[in-house]
mmCIF file of C-alpha atoms and ligand atoms in Angstrom:
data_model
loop_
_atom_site.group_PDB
_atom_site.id
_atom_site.type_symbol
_atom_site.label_atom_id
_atom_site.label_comp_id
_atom_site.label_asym_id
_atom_site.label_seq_id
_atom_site.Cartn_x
_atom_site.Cartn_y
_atom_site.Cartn_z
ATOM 1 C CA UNK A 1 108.739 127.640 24.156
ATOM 2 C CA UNK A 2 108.113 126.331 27.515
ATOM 3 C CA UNK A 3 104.622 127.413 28.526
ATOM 4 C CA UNK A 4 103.183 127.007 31.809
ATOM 5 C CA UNK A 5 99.646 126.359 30.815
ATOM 6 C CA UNK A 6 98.059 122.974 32.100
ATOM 7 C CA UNK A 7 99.299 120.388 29.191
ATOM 8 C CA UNK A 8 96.022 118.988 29.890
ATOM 9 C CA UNK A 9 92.232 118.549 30.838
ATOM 10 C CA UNK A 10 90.143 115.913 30.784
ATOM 11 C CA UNK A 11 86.194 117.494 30.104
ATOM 12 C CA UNK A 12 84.820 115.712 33.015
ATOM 13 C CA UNK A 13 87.256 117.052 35.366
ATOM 14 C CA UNK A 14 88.535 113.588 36.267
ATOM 15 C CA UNK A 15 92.259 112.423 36.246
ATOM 16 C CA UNK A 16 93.074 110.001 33.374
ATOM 17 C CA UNK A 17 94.484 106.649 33.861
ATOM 18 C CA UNK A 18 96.203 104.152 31.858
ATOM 19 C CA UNK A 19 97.747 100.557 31.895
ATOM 20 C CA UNK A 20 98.150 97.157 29.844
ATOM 21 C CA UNK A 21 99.217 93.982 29.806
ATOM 22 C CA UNK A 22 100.929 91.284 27.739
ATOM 23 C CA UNK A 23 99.056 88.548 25.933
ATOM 24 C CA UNK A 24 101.991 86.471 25.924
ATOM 25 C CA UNK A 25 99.956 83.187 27.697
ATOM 26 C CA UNK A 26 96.451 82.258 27.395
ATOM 27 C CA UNK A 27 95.848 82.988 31.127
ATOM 28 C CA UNK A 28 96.520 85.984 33.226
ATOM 29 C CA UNK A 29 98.590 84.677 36.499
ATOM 30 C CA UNK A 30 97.449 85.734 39.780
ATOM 31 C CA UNK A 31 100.294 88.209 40.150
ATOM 32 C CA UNK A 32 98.753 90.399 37.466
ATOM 33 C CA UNK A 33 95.230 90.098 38.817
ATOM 34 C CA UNK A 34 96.392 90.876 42.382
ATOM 35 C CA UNK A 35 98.926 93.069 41.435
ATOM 36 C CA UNK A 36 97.479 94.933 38.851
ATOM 37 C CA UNK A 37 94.071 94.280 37.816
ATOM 38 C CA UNK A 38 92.533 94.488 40.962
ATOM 39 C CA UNK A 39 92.958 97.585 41.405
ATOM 40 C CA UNK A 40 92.155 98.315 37.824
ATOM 41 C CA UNK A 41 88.895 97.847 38.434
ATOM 42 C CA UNK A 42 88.922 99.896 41.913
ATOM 43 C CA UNK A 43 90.160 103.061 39.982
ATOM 44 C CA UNK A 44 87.696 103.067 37.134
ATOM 45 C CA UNK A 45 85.232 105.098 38.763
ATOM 46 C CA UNK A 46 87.555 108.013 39.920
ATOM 47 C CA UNK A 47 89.739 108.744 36.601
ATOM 48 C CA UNK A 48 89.189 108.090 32.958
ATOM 49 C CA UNK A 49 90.541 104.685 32.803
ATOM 50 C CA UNK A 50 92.385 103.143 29.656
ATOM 51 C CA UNK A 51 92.974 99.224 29.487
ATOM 52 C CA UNK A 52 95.218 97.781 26.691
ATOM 53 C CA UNK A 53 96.074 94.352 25.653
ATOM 54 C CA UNK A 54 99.776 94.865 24.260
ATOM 55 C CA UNK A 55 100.139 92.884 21.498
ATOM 56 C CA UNK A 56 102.937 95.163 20.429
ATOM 57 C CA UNK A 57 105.245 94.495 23.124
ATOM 58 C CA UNK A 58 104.318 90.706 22.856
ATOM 59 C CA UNK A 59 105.917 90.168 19.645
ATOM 60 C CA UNK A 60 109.546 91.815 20.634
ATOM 61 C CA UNK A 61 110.233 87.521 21.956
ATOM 62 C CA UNK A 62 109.424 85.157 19.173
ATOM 63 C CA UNK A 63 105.582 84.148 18.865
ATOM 64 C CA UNK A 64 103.079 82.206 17.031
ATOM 65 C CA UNK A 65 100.762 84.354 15.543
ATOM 66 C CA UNK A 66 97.240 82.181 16.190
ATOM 67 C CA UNK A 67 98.503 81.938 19.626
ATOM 68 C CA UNK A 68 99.250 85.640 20.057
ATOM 69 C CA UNK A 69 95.790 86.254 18.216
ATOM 70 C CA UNK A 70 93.991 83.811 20.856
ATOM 71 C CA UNK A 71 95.981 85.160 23.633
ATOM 72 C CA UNK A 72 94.762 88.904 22.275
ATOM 73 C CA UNK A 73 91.279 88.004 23.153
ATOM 74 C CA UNK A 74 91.874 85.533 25.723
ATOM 75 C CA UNK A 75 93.821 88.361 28.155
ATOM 76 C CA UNK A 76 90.657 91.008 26.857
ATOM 77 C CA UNK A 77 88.245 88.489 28.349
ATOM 78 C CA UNK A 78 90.229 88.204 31.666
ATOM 79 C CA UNK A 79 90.107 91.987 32.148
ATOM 80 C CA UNK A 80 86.455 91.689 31.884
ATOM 81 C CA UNK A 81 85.675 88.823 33.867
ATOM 82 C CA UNK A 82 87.667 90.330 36.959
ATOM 83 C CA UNK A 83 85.376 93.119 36.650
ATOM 84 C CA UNK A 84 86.845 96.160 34.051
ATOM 85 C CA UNK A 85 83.411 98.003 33.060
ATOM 86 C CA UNK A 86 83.574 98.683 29.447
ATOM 87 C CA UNK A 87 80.729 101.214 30.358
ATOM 88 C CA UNK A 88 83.105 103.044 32.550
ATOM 89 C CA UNK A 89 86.449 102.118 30.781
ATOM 90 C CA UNK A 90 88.133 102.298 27.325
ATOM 91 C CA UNK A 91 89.408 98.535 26.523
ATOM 92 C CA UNK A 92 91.274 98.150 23.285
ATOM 93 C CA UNK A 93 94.237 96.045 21.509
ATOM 94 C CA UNK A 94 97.374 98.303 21.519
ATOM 95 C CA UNK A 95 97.762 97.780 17.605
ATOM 96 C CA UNK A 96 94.212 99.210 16.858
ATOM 97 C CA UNK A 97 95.402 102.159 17.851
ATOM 98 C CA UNK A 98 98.322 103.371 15.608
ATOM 99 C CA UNK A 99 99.608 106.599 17.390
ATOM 100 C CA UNK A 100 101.569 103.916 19.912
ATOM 101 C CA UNK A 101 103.769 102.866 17.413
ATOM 102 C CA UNK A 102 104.327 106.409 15.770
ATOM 103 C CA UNK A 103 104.663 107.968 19.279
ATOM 104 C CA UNK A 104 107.563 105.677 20.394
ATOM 105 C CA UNK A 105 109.148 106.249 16.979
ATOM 106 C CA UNK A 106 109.614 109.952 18.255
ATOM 107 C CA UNK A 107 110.612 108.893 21.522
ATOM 108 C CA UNK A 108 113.426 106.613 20.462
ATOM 109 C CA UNK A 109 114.824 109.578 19.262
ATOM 110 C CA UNK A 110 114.800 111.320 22.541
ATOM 111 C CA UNK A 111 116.291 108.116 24.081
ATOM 112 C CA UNK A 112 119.990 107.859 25.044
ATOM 113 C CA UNK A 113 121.266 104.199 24.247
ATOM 114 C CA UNK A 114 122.814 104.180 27.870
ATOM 115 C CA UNK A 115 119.509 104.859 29.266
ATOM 116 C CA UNK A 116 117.917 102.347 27.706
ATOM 117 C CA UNK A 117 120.654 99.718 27.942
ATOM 118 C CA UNK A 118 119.903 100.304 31.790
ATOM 119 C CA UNK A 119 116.836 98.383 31.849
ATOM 120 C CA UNK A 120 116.931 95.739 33.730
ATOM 121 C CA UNK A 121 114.043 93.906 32.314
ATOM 122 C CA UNK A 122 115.627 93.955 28.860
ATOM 123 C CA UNK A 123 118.936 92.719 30.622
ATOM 124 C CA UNK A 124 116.983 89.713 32.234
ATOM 125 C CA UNK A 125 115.076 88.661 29.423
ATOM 126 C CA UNK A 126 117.572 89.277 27.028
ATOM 127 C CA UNK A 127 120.737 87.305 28.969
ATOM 128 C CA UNK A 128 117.975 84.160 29.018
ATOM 129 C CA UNK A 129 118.858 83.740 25.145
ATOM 130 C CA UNK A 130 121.824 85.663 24.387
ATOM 131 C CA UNK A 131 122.196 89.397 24.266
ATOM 132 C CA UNK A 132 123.130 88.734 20.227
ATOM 133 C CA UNK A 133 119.810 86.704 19.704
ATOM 134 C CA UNK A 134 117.835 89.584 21.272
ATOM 135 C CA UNK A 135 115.984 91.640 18.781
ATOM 136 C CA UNK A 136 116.266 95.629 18.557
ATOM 137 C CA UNK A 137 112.764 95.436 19.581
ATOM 138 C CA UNK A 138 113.269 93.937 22.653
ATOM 139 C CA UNK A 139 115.420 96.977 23.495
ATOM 140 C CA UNK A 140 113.059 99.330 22.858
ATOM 141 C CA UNK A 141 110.074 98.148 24.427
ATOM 142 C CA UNK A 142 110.317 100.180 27.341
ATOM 143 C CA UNK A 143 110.235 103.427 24.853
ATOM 144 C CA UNK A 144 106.846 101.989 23.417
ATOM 145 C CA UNK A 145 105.925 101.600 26.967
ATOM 146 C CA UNK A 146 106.364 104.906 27.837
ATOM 147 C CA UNK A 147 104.492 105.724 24.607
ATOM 148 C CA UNK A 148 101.527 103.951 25.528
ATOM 149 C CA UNK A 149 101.243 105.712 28.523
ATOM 150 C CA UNK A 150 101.841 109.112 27.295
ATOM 151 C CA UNK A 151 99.533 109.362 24.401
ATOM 152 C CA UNK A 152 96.413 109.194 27.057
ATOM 153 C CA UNK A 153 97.688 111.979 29.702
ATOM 154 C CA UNK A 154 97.312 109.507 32.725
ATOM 155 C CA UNK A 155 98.491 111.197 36.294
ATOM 156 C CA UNK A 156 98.355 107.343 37.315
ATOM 157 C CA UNK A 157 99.300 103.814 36.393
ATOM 158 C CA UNK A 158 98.585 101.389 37.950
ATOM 159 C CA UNK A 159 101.051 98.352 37.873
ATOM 160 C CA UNK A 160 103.059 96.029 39.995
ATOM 161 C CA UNK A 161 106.493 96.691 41.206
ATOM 162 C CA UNK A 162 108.158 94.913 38.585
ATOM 163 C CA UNK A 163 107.241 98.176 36.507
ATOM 164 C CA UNK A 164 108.878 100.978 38.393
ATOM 165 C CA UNK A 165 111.741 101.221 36.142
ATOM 166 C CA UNK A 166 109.964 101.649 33.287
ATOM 167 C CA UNK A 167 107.830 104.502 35.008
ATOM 168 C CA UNK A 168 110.982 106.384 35.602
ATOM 169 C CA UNK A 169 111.915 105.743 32.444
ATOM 170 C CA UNK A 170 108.979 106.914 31.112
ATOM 171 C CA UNK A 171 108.704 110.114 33.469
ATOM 172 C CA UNK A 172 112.401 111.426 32.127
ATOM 173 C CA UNK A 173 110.902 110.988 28.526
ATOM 174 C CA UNK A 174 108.028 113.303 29.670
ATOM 175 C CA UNK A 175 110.090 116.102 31.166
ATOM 176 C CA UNK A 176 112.734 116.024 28.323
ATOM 177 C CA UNK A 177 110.350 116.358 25.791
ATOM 178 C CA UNK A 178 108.310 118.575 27.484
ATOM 179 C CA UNK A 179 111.527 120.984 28.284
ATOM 180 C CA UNK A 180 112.921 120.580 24.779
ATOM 181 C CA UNK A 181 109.479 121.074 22.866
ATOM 182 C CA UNK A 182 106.965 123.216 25.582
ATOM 183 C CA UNK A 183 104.742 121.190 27.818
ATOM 184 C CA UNK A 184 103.243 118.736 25.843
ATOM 185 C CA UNK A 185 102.635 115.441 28.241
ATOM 186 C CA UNK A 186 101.015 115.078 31.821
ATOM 187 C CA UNK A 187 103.915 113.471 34.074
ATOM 188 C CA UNK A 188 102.865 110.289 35.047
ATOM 189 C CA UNK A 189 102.842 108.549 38.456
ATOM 190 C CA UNK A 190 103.055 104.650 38.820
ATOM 191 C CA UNK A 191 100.416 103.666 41.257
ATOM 192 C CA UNK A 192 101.921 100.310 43.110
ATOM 193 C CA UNK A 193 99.883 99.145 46.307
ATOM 194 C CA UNK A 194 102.776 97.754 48.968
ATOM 195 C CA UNK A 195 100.509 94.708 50.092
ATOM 196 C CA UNK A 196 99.922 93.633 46.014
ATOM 197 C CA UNK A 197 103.352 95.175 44.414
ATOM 198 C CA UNK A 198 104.699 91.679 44.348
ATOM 199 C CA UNK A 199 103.150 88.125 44.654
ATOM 200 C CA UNK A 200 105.699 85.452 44.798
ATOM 201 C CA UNK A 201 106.109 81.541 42.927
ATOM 202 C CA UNK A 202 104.860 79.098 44.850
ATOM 203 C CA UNK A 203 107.447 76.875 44.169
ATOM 204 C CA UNK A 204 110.300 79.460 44.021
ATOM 205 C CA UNK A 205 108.641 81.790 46.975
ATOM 206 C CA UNK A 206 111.884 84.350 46.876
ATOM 207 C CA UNK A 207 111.152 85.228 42.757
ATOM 208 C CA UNK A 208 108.076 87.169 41.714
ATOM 209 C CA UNK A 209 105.437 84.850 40.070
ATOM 210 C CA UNK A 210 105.677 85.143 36.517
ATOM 211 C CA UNK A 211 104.517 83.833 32.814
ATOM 212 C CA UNK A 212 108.153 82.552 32.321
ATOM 213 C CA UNK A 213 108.823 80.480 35.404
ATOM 214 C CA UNK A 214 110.372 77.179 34.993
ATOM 215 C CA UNK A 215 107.876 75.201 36.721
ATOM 216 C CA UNK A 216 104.460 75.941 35.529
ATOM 217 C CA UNK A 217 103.252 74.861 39.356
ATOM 218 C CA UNK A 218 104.697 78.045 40.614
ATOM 219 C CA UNK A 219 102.078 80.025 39.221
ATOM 220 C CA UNK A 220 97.981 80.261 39.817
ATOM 221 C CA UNK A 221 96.367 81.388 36.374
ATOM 222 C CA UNK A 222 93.060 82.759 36.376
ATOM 223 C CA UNK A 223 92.124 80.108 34.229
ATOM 224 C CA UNK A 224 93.074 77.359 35.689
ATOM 225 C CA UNK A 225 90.270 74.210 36.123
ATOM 226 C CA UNK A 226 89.542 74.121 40.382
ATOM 227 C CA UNK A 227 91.299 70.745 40.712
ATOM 228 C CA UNK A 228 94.889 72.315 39.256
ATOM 229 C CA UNK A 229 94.323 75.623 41.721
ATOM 230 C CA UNK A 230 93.754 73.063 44.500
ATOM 231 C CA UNK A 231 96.717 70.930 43.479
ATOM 232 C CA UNK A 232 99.181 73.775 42.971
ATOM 233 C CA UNK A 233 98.273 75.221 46.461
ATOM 234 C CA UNK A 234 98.772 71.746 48.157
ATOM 235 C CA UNK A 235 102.376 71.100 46.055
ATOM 236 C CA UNK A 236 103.730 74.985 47.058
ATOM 237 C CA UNK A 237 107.096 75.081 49.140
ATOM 238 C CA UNK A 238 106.959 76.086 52.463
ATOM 239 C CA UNK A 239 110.011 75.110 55.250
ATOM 240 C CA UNK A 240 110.586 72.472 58.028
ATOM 241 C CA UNK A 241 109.969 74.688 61.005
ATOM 242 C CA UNK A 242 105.984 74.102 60.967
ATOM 243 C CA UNK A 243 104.918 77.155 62.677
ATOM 244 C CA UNK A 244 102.519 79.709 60.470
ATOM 245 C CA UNK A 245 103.955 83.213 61.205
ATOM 246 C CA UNK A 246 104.585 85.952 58.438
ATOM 247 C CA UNK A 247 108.464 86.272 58.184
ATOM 248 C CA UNK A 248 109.192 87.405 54.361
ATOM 249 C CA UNK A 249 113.428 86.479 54.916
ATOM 250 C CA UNK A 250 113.443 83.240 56.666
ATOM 251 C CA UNK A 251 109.515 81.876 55.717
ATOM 252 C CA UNK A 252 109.396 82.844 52.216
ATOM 253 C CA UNK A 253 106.452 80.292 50.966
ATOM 254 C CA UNK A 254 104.665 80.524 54.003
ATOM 255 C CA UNK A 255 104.566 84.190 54.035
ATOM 256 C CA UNK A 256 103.605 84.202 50.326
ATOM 257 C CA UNK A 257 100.245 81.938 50.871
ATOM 258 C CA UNK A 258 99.538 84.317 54.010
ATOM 259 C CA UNK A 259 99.963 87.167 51.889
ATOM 260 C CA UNK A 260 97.441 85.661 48.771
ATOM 261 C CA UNK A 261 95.519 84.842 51.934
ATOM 262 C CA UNK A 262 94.864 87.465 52.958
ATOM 263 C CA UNK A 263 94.318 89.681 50.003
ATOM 264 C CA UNK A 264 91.465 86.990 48.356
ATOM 265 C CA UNK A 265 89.727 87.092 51.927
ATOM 266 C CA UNK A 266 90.140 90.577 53.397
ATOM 267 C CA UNK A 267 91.339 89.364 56.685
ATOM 268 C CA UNK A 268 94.745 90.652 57.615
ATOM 269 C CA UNK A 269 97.942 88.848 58.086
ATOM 270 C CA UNK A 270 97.591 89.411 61.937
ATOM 271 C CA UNK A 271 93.969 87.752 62.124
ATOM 272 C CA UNK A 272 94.917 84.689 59.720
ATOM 273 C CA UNK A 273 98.120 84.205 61.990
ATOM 274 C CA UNK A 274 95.870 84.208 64.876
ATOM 275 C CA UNK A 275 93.136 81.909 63.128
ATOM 276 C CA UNK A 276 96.041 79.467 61.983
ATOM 277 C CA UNK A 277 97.774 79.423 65.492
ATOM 278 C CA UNK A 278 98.732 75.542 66.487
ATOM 279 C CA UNK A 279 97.711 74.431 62.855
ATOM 280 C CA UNK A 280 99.540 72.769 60.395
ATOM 281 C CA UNK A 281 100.514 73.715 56.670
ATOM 282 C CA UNK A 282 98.081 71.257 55.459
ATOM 283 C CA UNK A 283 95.231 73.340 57.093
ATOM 284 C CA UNK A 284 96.549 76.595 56.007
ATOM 285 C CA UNK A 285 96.829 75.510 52.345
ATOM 286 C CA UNK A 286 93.438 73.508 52.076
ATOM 287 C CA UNK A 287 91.441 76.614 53.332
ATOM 288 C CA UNK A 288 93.713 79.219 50.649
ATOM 289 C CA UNK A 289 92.745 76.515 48.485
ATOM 290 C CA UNK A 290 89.229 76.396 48.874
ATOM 291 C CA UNK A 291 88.827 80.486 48.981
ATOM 292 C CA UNK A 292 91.011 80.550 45.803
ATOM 293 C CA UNK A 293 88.863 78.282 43.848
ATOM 294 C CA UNK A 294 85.784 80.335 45.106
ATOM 295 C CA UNK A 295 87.093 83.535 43.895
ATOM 296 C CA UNK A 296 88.865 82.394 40.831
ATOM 297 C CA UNK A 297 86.474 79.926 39.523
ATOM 298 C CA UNK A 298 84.177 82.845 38.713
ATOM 299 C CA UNK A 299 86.334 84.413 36.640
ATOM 300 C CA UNK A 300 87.362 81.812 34.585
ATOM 301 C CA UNK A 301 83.415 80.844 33.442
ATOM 302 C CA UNK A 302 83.172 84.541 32.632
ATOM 303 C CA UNK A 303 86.044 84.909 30.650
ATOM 304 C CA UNK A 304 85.259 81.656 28.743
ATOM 305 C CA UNK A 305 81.537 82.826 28.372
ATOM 306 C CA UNK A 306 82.677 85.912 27.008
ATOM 307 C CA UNK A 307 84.744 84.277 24.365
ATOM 308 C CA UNK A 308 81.995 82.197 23.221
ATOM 309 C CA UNK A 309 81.637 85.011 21.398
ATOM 310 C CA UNK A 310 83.982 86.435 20.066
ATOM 311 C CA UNK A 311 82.242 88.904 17.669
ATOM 312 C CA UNK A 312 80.498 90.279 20.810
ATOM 313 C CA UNK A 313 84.079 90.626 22.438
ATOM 314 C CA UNK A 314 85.223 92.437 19.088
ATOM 315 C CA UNK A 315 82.657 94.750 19.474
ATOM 316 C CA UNK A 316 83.636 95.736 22.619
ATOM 317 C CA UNK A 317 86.950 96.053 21.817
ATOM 318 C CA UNK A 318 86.579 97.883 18.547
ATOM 319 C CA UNK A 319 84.200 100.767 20.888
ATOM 320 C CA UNK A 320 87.192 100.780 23.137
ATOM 321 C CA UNK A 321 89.361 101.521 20.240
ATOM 322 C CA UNK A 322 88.032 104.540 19.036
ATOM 323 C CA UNK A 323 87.624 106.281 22.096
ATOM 324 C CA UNK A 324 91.714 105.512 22.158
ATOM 325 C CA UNK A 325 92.056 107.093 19.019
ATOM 326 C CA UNK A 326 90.218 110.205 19.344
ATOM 327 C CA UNK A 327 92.722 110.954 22.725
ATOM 328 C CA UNK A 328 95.879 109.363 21.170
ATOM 329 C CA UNK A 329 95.365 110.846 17.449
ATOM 330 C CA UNK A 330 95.282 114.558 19.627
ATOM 331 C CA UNK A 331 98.179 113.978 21.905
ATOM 332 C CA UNK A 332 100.303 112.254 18.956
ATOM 333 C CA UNK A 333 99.190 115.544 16.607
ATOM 334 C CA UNK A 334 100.509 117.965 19.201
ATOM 335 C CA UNK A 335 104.193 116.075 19.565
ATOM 336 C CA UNK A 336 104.449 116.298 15.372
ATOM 337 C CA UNK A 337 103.415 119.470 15.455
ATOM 338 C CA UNK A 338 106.172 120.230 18.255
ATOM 339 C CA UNK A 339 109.106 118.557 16.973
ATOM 340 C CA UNK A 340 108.182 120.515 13.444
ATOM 341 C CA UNK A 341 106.604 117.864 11.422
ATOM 342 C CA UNK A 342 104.668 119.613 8.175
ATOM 343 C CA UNK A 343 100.736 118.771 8.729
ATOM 344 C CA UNK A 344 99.530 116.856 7.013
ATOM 345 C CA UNK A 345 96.304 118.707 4.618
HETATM 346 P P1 TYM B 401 103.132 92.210 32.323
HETATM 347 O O1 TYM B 401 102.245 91.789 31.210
HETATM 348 O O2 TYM B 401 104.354 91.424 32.591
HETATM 349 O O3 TYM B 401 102.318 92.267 33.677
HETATM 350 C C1 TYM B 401 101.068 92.918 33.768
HETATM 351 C C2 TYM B 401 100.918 93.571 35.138
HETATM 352 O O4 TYM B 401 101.020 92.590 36.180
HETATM 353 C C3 TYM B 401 101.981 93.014 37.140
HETATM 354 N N1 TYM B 401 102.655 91.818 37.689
HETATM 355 C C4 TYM B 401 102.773 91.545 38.999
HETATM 356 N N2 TYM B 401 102.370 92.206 40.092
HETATM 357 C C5 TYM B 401 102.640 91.639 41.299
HETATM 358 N N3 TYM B 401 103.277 90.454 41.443
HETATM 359 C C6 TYM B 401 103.710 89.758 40.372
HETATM 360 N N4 TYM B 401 104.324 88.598 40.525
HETATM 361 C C7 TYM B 401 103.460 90.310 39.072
HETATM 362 N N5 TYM B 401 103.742 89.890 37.809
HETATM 363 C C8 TYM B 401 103.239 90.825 36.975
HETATM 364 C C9 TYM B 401 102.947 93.883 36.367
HETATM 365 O O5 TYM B 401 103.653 94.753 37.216
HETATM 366 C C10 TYM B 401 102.006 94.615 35.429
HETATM 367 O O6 TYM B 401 101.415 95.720 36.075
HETATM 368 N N6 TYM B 401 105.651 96.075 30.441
HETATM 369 C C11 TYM B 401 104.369 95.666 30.989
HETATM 370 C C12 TYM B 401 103.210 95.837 30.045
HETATM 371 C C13 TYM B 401 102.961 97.225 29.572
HETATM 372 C C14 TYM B 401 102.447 98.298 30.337
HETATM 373 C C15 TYM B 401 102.328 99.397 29.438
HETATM 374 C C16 TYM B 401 102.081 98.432 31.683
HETATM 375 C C17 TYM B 401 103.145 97.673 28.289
HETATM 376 N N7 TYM B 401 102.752 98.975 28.216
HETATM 377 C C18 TYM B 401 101.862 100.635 29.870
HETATM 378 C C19 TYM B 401 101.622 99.686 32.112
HETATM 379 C C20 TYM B 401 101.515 100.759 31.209
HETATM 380 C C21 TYM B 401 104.469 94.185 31.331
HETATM 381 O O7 TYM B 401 105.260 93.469 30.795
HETATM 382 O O8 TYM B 401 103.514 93.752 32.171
#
């Protein structure tokens, strides 16, 4: 059964691509934009790039549904602000597109429950409220992950480090399936960048910066008004010793606004350590400040123009949609036809 012919071929020749994110807050943090959606917008011209807004995976933890609907479009409007080309790129909500949920469906069953007991973001976010309060969904998220990703034959995704584990877990899906059933699904490859894999909390500089962080001050959203960038970058933790030198172990904050540094401006670390010699934290956080603001505050009146209209913004994302379908619909045909499903006439 296992044939050797290429699973798959996009017409243009080009690799595919895929990744999403959660709408689980109405702003994007600057973690996903440096870690991920950056370079979203850098690969769009070399594969064929699919963007989703996973409003699957945001209701395995409780939600509000006008909230979740608001965040839907909120987090579409971010993508395109920070530059994803609808032109060049499919964007679409992950329920439009109905092969993700019938895809993971077959891949549960491919799933051993150790394996996916192993994840460790499940194990995090389900300890935060009790293991018993965590719903079966929760569990499986990773398996609709790896669904997502499969149905569009992607050689890359690009995503931050927090999302290795779920890569691997999604490549050993691929190859079982693919040895059990004849080669059905392109392996994927995550694409993390070192510099951008992980931005830090900028009041908790040793944890990643994330949507659930205690303090809401640890974290720069896209969205943010200028004067709450400013005040956030003025209020971040740094250490007594004064001195503004990259050391991720002992300098932790310091390091971190060096790093956002010098990702927003292009310099590198080196240069800004140079530029900053003999200066004080106050210096080094008014200037991140100020080049923050500049970069960010662009983004924000896009996204908010954009969903000044919304029916514009469903347009977009109902084009998006079907050219998810048509790929999805023939990858999720070719795995029922596999595991012996009778077509349907
Ligand atoms: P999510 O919504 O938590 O995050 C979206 C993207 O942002 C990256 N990221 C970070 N990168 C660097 N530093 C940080 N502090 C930081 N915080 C978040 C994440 O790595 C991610 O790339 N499970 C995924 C969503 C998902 C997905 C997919 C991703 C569902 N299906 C298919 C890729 C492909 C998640 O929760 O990402």
């Amino acid at each position: 059964m296992n044939d050797k012919a290429p699973v798959y071929q996009a017409a243009n020749g080009k690799p595919n691509l895929l990744s999403g994110m959660q709408p689980s807050a109405g702003s994007l943090h600057l973690g996903n934009y440096l870690g991920a959606l950056v370079n979203w917008t850098k690969m769009q011209d070399d594969f064929n790039a699919y963007y989703c807004v996973v409003d699957l995976h945001a209701i395995t933890v409780p939600q509000d549904p006008a909230e979740l609907r608001a965040n839907t479009r909120r987090t579409a409007a971010q993508y395109l602000a920070a530059g994803i080309d609808e032109n060049k790129s499919a964007l679409f909500i992950q329920s439009h597109v109905p092969a993700h949920a019938q895809l993971a469906w077959v891949l549960n069953t491919i799933t051993g429950m150790g394996e996916a007991g192993r994840m460790t973001q499940f194990k995090d976010k389900s300890q935060k409220n009790g293991v018993d309060s965590a719903s079966v969904g929760l569990f499986t998220y990773p398996i609709l992950q790896a669904a997502d990703i499969l149905l569009y034959q992607p050689k890359a995704v690009p995503v931050g480090e927090d999302q290795r584990q779920h890569l691997e877990l999604t490549r050993d899906l691929a190859n079982r399936f693919n040895s059990r059933f004849g080669n059905t699904f392109v392996i994927p490859e995550a694409h993390i960048v070192k510099e951008t894999a992980k931005i830090y909390d900028l009041q908790v500089p040793e944890a990643k910066m994330s949507k659930s962080a205690a303090d809401p001050k640890g974290l720069i959203n896209l969205m943010d008004a200028d004067n709450v960038i400013t005040k956030k970058v003025k209020s971040a933790v740094t250490d007594a010793e004064g001195s503004i030198r990259f050391d991720r172990e002992n300098k932790p904050g310091v390091s971190n606004l060096l790093g956002i540094y010098s990702l927003i401006s292009g310099m590198s670390i080196a240069q800004l350590e140079d530029n900053f010699a003999g200066a004080g934290y106050g210096a080094l956080k008014g200037e991140l400040a100020e080049a923050l603001v500049a970069h960010i505050a662009p983004i924000r009146n896009r996204a908010e123009e954009l969903l000044s209209d919304p029916a514009e913004l469903d347009r977009l994302l109902a084009k998006g949609a079907a050219q998810a379908n048509e790929l999805a619909e023939q990858t999720l045909a070719t795995v029922y036809d596999r595991v012996g499903f009778v077509k349907a006439q």
